[in-house]
Amino acid sequence: MKKGYFGQWGGAFIPEVLYATFAQLNTEYEKARADAAFWQEYVELMGNYSCRPTPLTYAENLSNHFGGARIYIKREDLNHTGAHKANNVMGQGLLVKRMGKKRVIAETGAGQHGVATATMAARFGFDCTVYMGEEDVARQRPNVFWMEKLGATVVPVTSGSRTLKDAMNEAFRDWVSSMDDTHYVIGTVCGPHPFPEMVAWFQSIIGIEAHKQILQQFGRLPSRVYACVGGGSNAMGIFQGFLDTPEVELVGVEAGGEGIDTDRHASRMTGDRASAGVAQGYKTMFLQNPEGQMLDTHSIAAGLDYVGVSPILADLGEQGRVRFEAATDKEVVDALALSMRKEGLIPALESSHGFVQAFKEAPTMAGDEAIIINMSGRGDKDIFTVAHAFDDPSWKKFIVDRGNEYSK
Amino acid sequence: MVRKSMELQTELQQRLKKKNILLMTHLVLGYPSLDTNKEVIEQMALNGVDCIELQIPFSEPIADGPVILKANQQSLEAGITVEQCFAFAAEMAAKYPDVCFLFMTYYNIVFKYGEAAFLRRTRDVGLVGTIIPDLPPEEGEQYFALSKELELAPITFFTPTSTAERMTEVAQQGEGFVYCVARRGVTGKQTAIDESLDSYLEQCRQATGLPLAVGFGISNRDDIAMLTGKADMAVIGTATIRLVDEQGAAAVGPFIAELAGAA
Ligand SMILES: Cc1ncc(COP(=O)(O)O)c(C=O)c1O
């Protein structure tokens, strides 16, 4: 198979001006990958700086509530900066040091990847610019605040649909001028080769840990593993721990938005609005019209609000190794409410998509089976969106009062 | 009337016997409207433009700067379709046989149409080649092969970051001319025409026998005068779009005439 391809998906559809940049990146990545000391350095950094290994929590109350499979939750929310994004970012940071570059740029949707990149840049002493769709800047304001305080420049992107894909386009536009001293830290398992493979490698730390932990705690492999799928990095991360064990079913949950039969969702592998295409440097299933123009997407979770999906997951879906489902905005808010009440866990709206599907299936499974849900991030960043979705009166009053105070 | 040769490279080389430097202009189809595009093309053709790039809009034009990005978006918002672009290109190619028309677009547009179908129709409507900035030779093997079979020129790129080795490799895949990107970055910003550009163009010249077109940030008489003798064709992109935005289609004729005068 051609390098950088997964079945028919992937590739590196890059403008010629980036040819040399990618050649260097490929060389450094392959060197790092062949060097056991690099991985060792990475694991130690994540242990010392970011709470790794993250726990695998047995959710006893939720398990009893549904009365079926035993539910285990992989706690990526406990990473520094509150999501699995830190794994990828710190790994790429180590690579940037090896390449001798001084500046990093990133796209961000929810702002989690932006915050993680800004954090990494602060720690390693890089300059940092984060591109973020104007719509996401508005709905994820707290993360913008943190990025700026961490020393990053946040650039709101006003072109296109003003969300993640547009932020990615802008980051590419920066990179084609700045590549001599700048690395583009792509936030998920998408984009031109080697990004999908490289980001999947850094995220595989989730699955390596989870595999070991479930054997220790449950004594056997789980029947199913659930993860939400935006670009697909947290899903690829945990799935890689179980890819070689076909008895473990892998379930990716996409953003069903207002329903996959409406035009307000971001489901590429479920529903019938996506088709094969080439954009943002790679070939995958894109939400696009028949002429190849990308469609507007919608999700309550900014991090899942994206037109494409990892070429690796497109391939695993096509092979039947990963089953794809979708969760609606409303189901997501309900699953989040239940997780808080029953377990005291606050999954991110993104992560809650995985919870929805697990909650649907757990009751139909036997009591001696286990499932794992990847809790990709914590939900407190979503307080504005969640409080709005709950229509919480005392929160609204607080916002109004604070607003009045500031406008005095 | 000069009959356009089927082969773009030969055609350009013949023209170079009579002119010191050729001109290629660019426009985004449907921006601000196909009617305005028509007026602009007429002015370009009457004032001696050699090649025109017709850009089929795409929702994710990653190699383009703010001006062309906005033009892509507005054209799409107004409802432009690939079908309309083909029909329009057919009409222009028939009306102005002295101008060599090329399609410029991003690969997804071609991919969704079907490579073979897209290229056949491009040839059938009378275009001479295609410029696809996000399709490197490594990903476009079939595309390059089929283009050559159909006697369409698949344009390749040199950039200031290209090594001599890479230039040779890329040029072997392309036909017609090589598009030499004058600087890093996206379309639309001014390029300094200086010594480093000279040595870059010398390096380009050594890598290929194909004519060299230089684009990105070429916008006035002086730029073109400076390029004469070093490059074979100057590419004017964003500058005409800006001009039409600011002064309307009628301003294009005098602008091109002035540039042609410098050439
Ligand atoms: C908490 C969280 N989960 C999931 C995602 C989606 O990304 P991916 O599918 O790459 O894991 C994001 C993206 O911002 C996120 O912040």
XYZ file of C-alpha atoms and ligand atoms in Angstrom:
687
model
C 0.000 0.000 0.000
C 1.095 3.578 -0.651
C 2.671 5.335 2.297
C 0.218 7.285 4.390
C -2.789 5.338 3.137
C -5.215 3.281 5.161
C -7.134 1.265 2.602
C -8.268 3.910 0.126
C -8.107 6.730 2.714
C -5.437 9.222 3.763
C -2.579 10.481 1.598
C -0.813 13.836 1.592
C -2.535 16.346 -0.683
C -0.259 19.243 0.113
C 0.761 22.321 -1.852
C 4.303 22.092 -3.248
C 5.566 24.846 -0.932
C 5.156 22.456 2.024
C 6.967 19.562 0.364
C 10.258 20.141 2.164
C 8.520 20.786 5.489
C 6.724 17.462 5.297
C 9.893 15.701 4.213
C 11.602 16.958 7.381
C 8.609 16.112 9.570
C 8.427 12.582 8.155
C 12.114 12.027 8.776
C 11.992 13.293 12.364
C 8.799 11.386 13.123
C 10.192 8.128 11.757
C 13.413 8.627 13.694
C 11.475 9.255 16.909
C 9.253 6.289 16.297
C 12.234 3.982 15.844
C 13.856 5.310 19.003
C 12.644 3.579 22.176
C 14.204 6.372 24.239
C 11.821 8.889 22.653
C 8.739 6.959 23.771
C 10.290 6.522 27.205
C 10.864 10.272 27.467
C 7.257 10.844 26.381
C 5.800 8.446 28.961
C 7.912 9.982 31.714
C 6.887 13.498 30.747
C 3.216 12.527 30.776
C 3.626 10.811 34.144
C 5.349 13.760 35.710
C 3.405 16.601 34.097
C 0.004 15.165 33.282
C -1.228 12.516 35.762
C -0.547 9.507 33.555
C -1.512 6.735 33.743
C -5.035 8.090 34.087
C -7.317 5.831 36.135
C -9.853 3.371 34.799
C -12.810 3.973 37.099
C -15.415 1.299 37.783
C -18.777 3.072 37.571
C -20.667 0.918 40.033
C -23.706 3.147 40.405
C -24.258 3.488 36.665
C -23.704 -0.262 36.238
C -26.370 -1.000 38.862
C -28.658 1.638 37.399
C -28.666 -0.015 33.976
C -28.477 -3.559 35.337
C -26.411 -5.012 32.504
C -22.726 -4.861 31.631
C -20.202 -3.526 34.160
C -19.282 -0.007 33.081
C -15.673 1.188 33.292
C -14.647 4.743 32.464
C -11.194 5.737 31.195
C -10.430 9.046 32.823
C -8.754 11.244 30.190
C -10.452 14.170 31.941
C -7.721 13.877 34.575
C -4.975 14.801 32.147
C -3.455 18.204 32.683
C -5.677 20.715 30.799
C -8.610 18.338 31.134
C -8.636 16.213 28.007
C -6.804 13.606 25.959
C -5.568 16.455 23.723
C -2.571 16.867 26.057
C -1.178 13.464 24.983
C -0.840 14.467 21.342
C 0.362 17.961 22.090
C 3.151 17.009 24.474
C 4.311 14.334 22.038
C 4.447 16.805 19.170
C 6.144 19.294 21.489
C 9.003 16.850 22.019
C 9.258 16.472 18.264
C 9.310 20.252 17.775
C 12.258 20.455 20.162
C 14.066 17.846 18.065
C 13.330 19.796 14.879
C 14.678 22.965 16.487
C 11.592 25.051 15.647
C 10.618 27.987 17.838
C 6.941 28.555 17.181
C 3.826 26.387 17.139
C 0.415 27.015 15.612
C -2.803 25.093 16.109
C -6.439 24.986 15.111
C -9.027 24.457 17.784
C -12.742 23.757 17.964
C -13.776 23.284 21.571
C -10.637 25.094 22.621
C -9.272 22.014 24.426
C -6.581 21.436 21.823
C -5.807 25.156 21.786
C -5.416 25.259 25.562
C -3.290 22.123 25.482
C -1.064 23.599 22.751
C -0.737 26.921 24.587
C 0.207 24.993 27.721
C 2.817 22.936 25.899
C 4.214 26.106 24.297
C 4.504 27.781 27.702
C 6.259 24.757 29.162
C 8.689 24.341 26.245
C 9.222 28.047 25.576
C 7.663 28.273 22.102
C 5.680 31.140 20.628
C 2.112 30.071 20.001
C -0.746 31.163 17.748
C -4.120 29.424 17.864
C -6.734 29.714 15.111
C -10.307 29.337 16.265
C -13.588 29.773 14.391
C -15.504 32.871 15.405
C -18.499 30.758 16.347
C -16.344 28.622 18.633
C -14.699 31.696 20.175
C -18.189 32.787 21.165
C -19.316 29.456 22.584
C -16.036 28.461 24.295
C -15.053 31.838 25.771
C -13.418 30.441 28.943
C -10.876 28.496 26.868
C -10.015 31.653 24.904
C -9.326 33.373 28.204
C -6.962 30.593 29.312
C -5.119 30.449 25.993
C -4.443 34.156 26.154
C -3.342 33.984 29.765
C -0.994 31.120 28.841
C 0.675 33.495 26.413
C -0.862 32.397 23.111
C -2.322 34.669 20.463
C -5.858 33.581 19.593
C -6.987 34.495 16.074
C -10.756 34.311 15.477
C -11.474 32.944 11.996
C -14.334 34.615 10.182
C -14.291 32.715 6.885
C -16.489 29.783 5.862
C -18.630 28.232 8.578
C -16.423 29.833 11.277
C -15.759 26.493 12.984
C -13.037 23.872 13.189
C -12.440 23.237 9.474
C -12.053 26.955 8.814
C -9.606 27.253 11.697
C -7.628 24.403 10.123
C -7.562 26.184 6.737
C -6.261 29.352 8.404
C -3.572 27.421 10.247
C -2.426 25.980 6.897
C -2.338 29.508 5.433
C -0.087 30.581 8.297
C 2.106 27.517 7.883
C 2.817 28.012 4.180
C 4.565 31.277 5.086
C 6.051 30.372 8.444
C 7.235 26.784 8.070
C 10.921 27.598 8.466
C 10.590 28.177 12.206
C 7.017 26.973 12.849
C 5.416 23.577 13.407
C 1.690 23.086 12.889
C 0.379 20.983 15.774
C -2.670 19.354 14.202
C -5.063 18.412 16.978
C -6.500 15.182 15.743
C -5.875 12.092 13.614
C -6.642 13.973 10.399
C -4.750 16.042 7.830
C -1.951 14.964 5.494
C 0.384 12.066 6.287
C 2.143 11.702 8.754
C -0.356 13.474 11.029
C -3.045 10.755 11.270
C -0.482 8.060 11.999
C 1.645 10.252 14.267
C -1.228 11.598 16.373
C -2.651 8.063 16.664
C 0.742 6.950 17.940
C 0.840 9.568 20.709
C -2.772 8.820 21.658
C -2.160 5.060 21.756
C -0.978 5.618 25.324
C -4.686 5.632 26.317
C -5.336 2.164 24.910
C -2.091 0.683 26.184
C -3.040 1.732 29.721
C -6.698 0.763 29.420
C -5.862 -2.732 28.184
C -3.625 -3.356 31.193
C -6.071 -1.762 33.636
C -9.144 -3.733 32.553
C -7.234 -7.002 32.861
C -6.126 -6.003 36.364
C -9.570 -4.906 37.511
C -11.953 -7.165 35.630
C -9.665 -10.061 34.795
C -10.787 -10.212 31.178
C -11.138 -8.062 28.115
C -14.219 -5.864 27.764
C -16.947 -6.804 25.284
C -17.179 -3.292 23.882
C -15.263 -0.008 23.949
C -17.040 3.305 23.310
C -15.549 6.632 22.281
C -16.861 9.828 20.750
C -15.529 10.668 17.283
C -14.790 14.192 16.116
C -11.597 13.933 14.111
C -11.132 10.656 15.950
C -8.039 11.017 18.140
C -9.435 9.907 21.488
C -11.233 7.035 19.768
C -8.091 5.907 17.930
C -6.196 6.290 21.184
C -8.296 3.855 23.146
C -9.177 1.571 20.201
C -5.518 0.806 19.534
C -5.377 -1.039 22.850
C -7.935 -3.522 21.509
C -7.514 -3.577 17.722
C -5.716 -6.906 17.790
C -8.362 -8.598 19.900
C -11.322 -9.080 17.541
C -13.597 -10.224 20.373
C -13.632 -6.620 21.619
C -16.174 -4.599 19.667
C -15.162 -0.986 19.007
C -17.918 1.617 18.849
C -17.354 5.179 17.604
C -20.071 7.704 18.375
C -20.512 10.735 16.126
C -22.392 13.978 16.624
C -26.019 13.369 15.664
C -26.869 17.020 16.374
C -30.583 17.531 15.838
C -30.838 14.103 14.170
C -28.955 12.430 11.324
C -32.046 12.720 9.120
C -31.847 16.531 9.443
C -29.142 18.751 7.946
C -27.937 19.798 11.419
C -25.405 17.188 12.465
C -21.765 16.170 11.998
C -22.061 12.424 11.296
C -19.745 11.244 8.553
C -19.820 7.490 9.032
C -23.507 7.249 9.967
C -26.291 8.826 7.922
C -26.138 9.432 4.202
C -24.837 12.969 3.774
C -21.130 12.162 3.658
C -19.127 10.848 0.723
C -15.496 10.268 -0.209
C -13.565 13.455 -0.830
C -10.197 15.200 -0.598
C -9.797 18.338 1.504
C -7.511 19.730 4.187
C -4.736 17.604 2.780
C -6.267 14.127 3.026
C -8.850 11.782 1.630
C -11.739 10.654 3.788
C -15.510 10.728 4.189
C -16.577 14.380 4.160
C -19.937 16.021 4.697
C -20.203 17.680 1.299
C -22.582 18.270 -1.567
C -22.360 16.206 -4.780
C -20.078 18.822 -6.412
C -17.612 18.626 -3.528
C -18.429 21.794 -1.585
C -18.256 21.207 2.161
C -21.510 21.469 4.107
C -22.157 23.321 7.331
C -22.126 20.998 10.309
C -23.718 21.248 13.708
C -23.163 19.754 17.137
C -23.771 20.886 20.670
C -20.127 19.834 21.182
C -17.744 22.178 19.372
C -15.037 19.495 19.317
C -17.180 17.165 17.202
C -18.431 19.854 14.838
C -16.203 18.897 11.899
C -16.765 17.886 8.243
C -14.163 15.114 8.010
C -13.062 12.091 10.008
C -9.789 10.268 10.481
C -8.745 8.288 7.399
C -7.756 5.486 9.785
C -11.284 5.340 11.181
C -12.822 5.588 7.705
C -10.828 2.478 6.852
C -11.657 0.630 10.088
C -15.319 1.488 9.493
C -15.185 0.204 5.952
C -13.547 -3.017 7.146
C -16.274 -3.426 9.753
C -13.755 -3.342 12.608
C -15.323 -0.201 14.122
C -19.091 0.227 14.369
C -20.344 3.821 14.112
C -23.365 5.283 15.854
C -24.631 8.824 16.409
C -25.964 10.595 19.504
C -28.228 13.636 19.367
C -27.663 16.885 21.276
C -30.584 16.107 23.518
C -29.448 12.566 24.340
C -26.040 13.982 25.161
C -27.357 16.443 27.731
C -29.414 13.675 29.372
C -26.425 11.315 29.563
C -24.300 14.079 31.045
C -26.950 14.794 33.699
C -27.116 11.134 34.644
C -23.335 10.752 34.909
C -23.135 13.718 37.237
C -25.936 12.465 39.472
C -24.894 8.830 39.625
C -21.107 9.016 39.625
C -20.134 12.606 40.305
C -18.400 12.681 36.924
C -18.711 15.634 34.549
C -17.852 14.409 31.052
C -17.294 16.983 28.314
C -20.188 17.323 25.876
C -17.936 15.621 23.316
C -17.231 12.671 25.598
C -20.894 12.424 26.583
C -21.651 11.175 23.067
C -19.844 7.941 23.935
C -21.805 7.703 27.190
C -25.112 7.922 25.288
C -24.432 4.855 23.183
C -22.969 2.883 26.084
C -26.063 3.661 28.160
C -28.290 2.419 25.327
C -26.443 -0.884 25.045
C -25.339 -1.698 28.613
C -28.806 -2.874 29.760
C -28.975 -5.396 26.890
C -25.696 -7.015 27.931
C -24.963 -9.695 30.536
C -23.793 -8.890 34.073
C -20.530 -10.739 33.552
C -19.580 -8.540 30.602
C -17.645 -5.297 30.853
C -17.611 -2.192 28.679
C -15.239 0.762 28.668
C -16.256 4.331 27.871
C -13.481 6.736 26.998
C -14.147 9.933 28.926
C -12.044 12.072 26.617
C -12.364 15.241 28.654
C -13.989 17.020 31.528
C -17.133 19.074 31.095
C -16.566 22.065 33.320
C -15.227 23.979 30.279
C -18.745 23.603 28.852
C -20.426 25.356 31.757
C -21.978 28.055 29.572
C -23.354 25.588 27.012
C -24.483 23.077 29.616
C -26.114 25.665 31.855
C -27.863 27.028 28.783
C -29.044 23.545 27.752
C -30.355 22.920 31.310
C -32.019 26.334 31.137
C -30.809 26.868 34.688
C -32.513 29.915 36.243
C -30.009 30.672 39.018
C -27.094 30.508 36.537
C -28.908 32.925 34.222
C -29.435 35.319 37.082
C -25.738 35.124 37.946
C -24.757 35.964 34.352
C -27.188 38.876 34.190
C -25.959 40.258 37.534
C -22.327 39.911 36.503
C -23.117 41.595 33.198
C -24.748 44.488 34.985
C -21.784 44.798 37.291
C -19.355 44.973 34.355
C -21.442 47.449 32.384
C -21.526 49.939 35.254
C -5.755 34.869 -36.652
C -3.118 32.654 -35.077
C -4.380 29.115 -34.543
C -3.666 27.954 -31.064
C -1.399 24.962 -31.101
C -2.677 21.909 -29.286
C 0.416 21.897 -27.234
C 0.679 24.655 -24.684
C 4.451 24.587 -24.380
C 4.963 24.989 -28.146
C 2.332 27.681 -28.273
C 3.991 29.691 -25.497
C 7.417 29.275 -27.068
C 6.109 30.584 -30.383
C 4.626 33.604 -28.686
C 7.926 34.225 -26.918
C 9.556 34.770 -30.327
C 7.464 37.916 -30.630
C 7.193 39.079 -27.007
C 9.731 39.416 -24.236
C 7.383 38.169 -21.566
C 3.863 36.730 -21.667
C 0.946 37.544 -19.398
C -1.364 35.192 -17.545
C -4.326 36.541 -15.618
C -6.670 34.880 -13.201
C -10.269 35.197 -12.135
C -12.704 33.435 -9.844
C -15.723 32.210 -11.775
C -18.973 33.714 -10.568
C -17.268 36.503 -8.638
C -18.740 39.015 -8.547
C -20.887 37.424 -11.298
C -20.445 35.505 -14.517
C -21.550 38.610 -16.420
C -18.756 40.643 -14.882
C -16.336 37.762 -15.562
C -17.330 38.071 -19.234
C -16.570 41.767 -19.393
C -13.274 41.252 -17.600
C -12.210 38.463 -19.953
C -13.107 40.561 -22.976
C -10.872 43.362 -21.707
C -8.079 40.943 -20.975
C -8.338 39.307 -24.391
C -8.477 42.611 -26.303
C -5.369 43.819 -24.519
C -3.220 40.857 -25.387
C -3.318 38.501 -22.419
C -1.832 35.139 -23.385
C -3.293 32.800 -20.773
C -6.242 33.051 -18.402
C -6.757 30.903 -15.305
C -10.437 30.284 -14.637
C -10.801 29.320 -10.980
C -13.691 26.988 -10.200
C -14.711 27.974 -6.651
C -14.158 25.563 -3.769
C -15.326 25.952 -0.192
C -11.836 25.233 1.260
C -9.257 27.100 -0.860
C -6.232 26.583 1.415
C -3.609 28.016 -0.931
C -5.474 31.296 -1.371
C -5.272 34.481 0.681
C -8.164 36.641 1.927
C -9.131 38.299 -1.388
C -9.472 35.106 -3.432
C -10.898 33.240 -0.430
C -13.675 35.800 -0.148
C -14.291 35.625 -3.897
C -14.650 31.827 -3.692
C -17.099 32.110 -0.835
C -19.245 34.807 -2.350
C -19.434 33.005 -5.651
C -20.560 29.824 -3.880
C -23.080 31.750 -1.801
C -24.524 33.143 -5.015
C -24.992 29.554 -6.164
C -22.246 28.922 -8.737
C -22.029 25.293 -9.908
C -19.304 23.287 -11.623
C -21.727 22.783 -14.508
C -22.029 26.556 -14.972
C -18.247 26.852 -14.896
C -17.877 24.355 -17.728
C -20.550 26.059 -19.821
C -18.938 29.457 -19.236
C -15.461 28.166 -20.062
C -16.754 26.638 -23.306
C -18.256 29.961 -24.341
C -15.090 31.934 -23.574
C -12.735 29.464 -25.250
C -14.849 29.596 -28.417
C -15.094 33.366 -28.368
C -11.398 34.092 -27.764
C -9.365 31.500 -29.697
C -6.158 33.529 -29.208
C -6.269 33.108 -25.463
C -5.108 29.890 -23.794
C -7.605 29.113 -21.035
C -6.769 26.848 -18.089
C -8.887 25.693 -15.196
C -7.547 26.344 -11.726
C -9.282 24.601 -8.846
C -8.740 22.285 -5.884
C -8.586 18.551 -6.245
C -11.895 17.755 -4.550
C -13.804 19.425 -7.382
C -12.053 17.163 -9.886
C -12.364 14.095 -7.668
C -16.115 14.494 -7.205
C -16.669 15.051 -10.914
C -14.506 12.035 -11.712
C -10.936 12.574 -12.924
C -11.493 11.167 -16.399
C -14.830 12.890 -16.933
C -13.441 16.201 -15.683
C -10.374 16.091 -17.912
C -12.243 14.951 -21.038
C -14.744 17.714 -20.673
C -12.006 20.253 -19.965
C -10.415 19.297 -23.267
C -13.736 19.158 -25.127
C -14.700 22.691 -24.104
C -11.390 23.940 -25.511
C -9.167 24.486 -22.481
C -5.462 23.723 -22.663
C -4.558 22.665 -19.150
C -5.278 22.591 -15.423
C -3.699 24.017 -12.266
C -4.479 22.079 -9.081
C -2.409 23.404 -6.161
C -3.282 20.608 -3.740
C -2.463 17.737 -6.073
C 1.257 16.953 -5.869
C 2.631 14.551 -8.494
C 2.806 11.771 -5.864
C -0.972 11.849 -5.438
C -1.807 12.628 -9.045
C -0.185 9.832 -11.031
C -3.357 8.935 -12.892
C -4.334 12.534 -13.279
C -1.022 13.507 -14.833
C -1.016 10.474 -17.129
C -4.543 11.049 -18.359
C -3.938 14.773 -18.881
C -1.016 13.976 -21.153
C -3.031 11.403 -23.046
C -5.650 14.078 -23.694
C -2.981 16.665 -24.616
C -3.902 18.822 -21.652
C -1.075 20.428 -19.702
C -1.028 19.449 -15.997
C 0.797 22.418 -14.458
C 3.378 21.757 -11.755
C 4.878 24.109 -9.174
C 8.311 25.288 -8.128
C 8.616 27.174 -4.849
C 11.425 28.951 -2.996
C 11.548 25.954 -0.635
C 12.098 23.456 -3.476
C 15.498 21.805 -3.704
C 17.153 21.445 -7.116
C 16.468 17.738 -6.949
C 12.790 18.257 -6.211
C 12.464 20.791 -9.040
C 13.842 18.321 -11.547
C 11.530 15.608 -10.263
C 8.437 17.811 -10.400
C 9.200 19.326 -13.804
C 9.454 15.877 -15.355
C 5.822 15.261 -14.397
C 4.448 18.546 -15.716
C 3.773 19.995 -19.138
C 2.950 23.389 -20.644
C 4.852 25.575 -18.207
C 5.986 25.501 -14.597
C 4.231 27.790 -12.168
C 7.026 29.326 -10.095
C 5.594 30.550 -6.819
C 7.541 33.724 -6.115
C 7.496 33.486 -2.341
C 6.240 31.541 0.661
C 2.654 32.055 1.782
C -0.737 32.326 0.152
C -1.940 34.451 -2.769
C -2.470 38.168 -2.412
C 0.530 39.671 -0.656
C 3.109 41.786 -2.459
C 6.347 40.034 -3.385
C 9.710 41.750 -3.182
C 11.323 41.497 -6.599
C 14.935 41.336 -5.544
C 18.181 39.439 -5.885
C 16.966 36.389 -4.020
C 14.133 36.122 -6.550
C 16.709 36.344 -9.345
C 18.772 33.488 -8.023
C 15.635 31.457 -7.375
C 14.555 31.958 -10.996
C 18.007 30.971 -12.204
C 17.673 27.768 -10.230
C 14.224 27.193 -11.765
C 15.655 27.699 -15.238
C 18.348 25.118 -14.659
C 15.801 22.533 -13.561
C 13.617 22.564 -16.655
C 13.252 23.433 -20.301
C 9.587 24.289 -19.783
C 8.579 27.975 -19.844
C 8.550 29.601 -16.399
C 5.476 31.455 -15.196
C 5.990 33.557 -12.086
C 3.102 34.347 -9.793
C 2.073 35.390 -6.271
C 2.141 39.102 -5.568
C 2.896 40.371 -9.090
C 0.763 43.475 -9.439
C 2.279 46.282 -11.491
C 4.393 47.485 -14.427
C 7.593 47.554 -12.440
C 7.219 43.953 -11.304
C 6.800 42.876 -14.902
C 9.680 44.935 -16.192
C 11.876 43.341 -13.512
C 10.781 39.835 -14.472
C 11.422 40.343 -18.171
C 14.390 38.330 -19.300
C 14.253 36.142 -16.200
C 10.843 34.542 -16.568
C 8.649 33.690 -19.565
C 5.270 34.629 -18.202
C 4.039 36.903 -15.415
C 0.932 35.856 -13.520
C -1.447 38.546 -12.282
C -3.924 37.128 -9.770
C -5.284 39.052 -6.822
C -4.422 42.445 -8.358
C -7.170 42.267 -11.001
C -9.740 40.976 -8.527
C -8.969 43.954 -6.288
C -9.170 46.285 -9.250
C -12.593 44.986 -10.301
C -13.781 45.254 -6.680
C -12.628 48.847 -6.447
C -13.124 50.276 -9.931
C -15.284 47.847 -11.883
C -14.625 45.688 -14.943
C -13.911 48.659 -17.235
C -10.687 49.394 -15.356
C -9.189 46.053 -16.356
C -8.469 46.975 -20.003
C -6.237 49.979 -19.291
C -4.522 48.057 -16.453
C -3.662 45.117 -18.712
C -2.626 47.439 -21.546
C -0.202 49.127 -19.197
C 1.229 45.806 -18.047
C 1.528 44.591 -21.626
C 3.357 47.827 -22.405
C 5.929 47.009 -19.741
C 6.395 43.560 -21.212
C -12.989 16.521 25.276
C -12.922 16.275 23.796
N -13.276 15.076 23.321
C -13.247 14.797 22.005
C -12.885 15.750 21.082
C -12.928 15.390 19.636
O -11.702 15.128 19.050
P -11.221 13.679 18.699
O -12.319 13.000 17.937
O -10.014 13.911 17.885
O -10.934 12.957 19.950
C -12.495 17.027 21.519
C -12.071 18.054 20.559
O -11.909 19.185 20.808
C -12.521 17.283 22.908
O -12.172 18.489 23.389
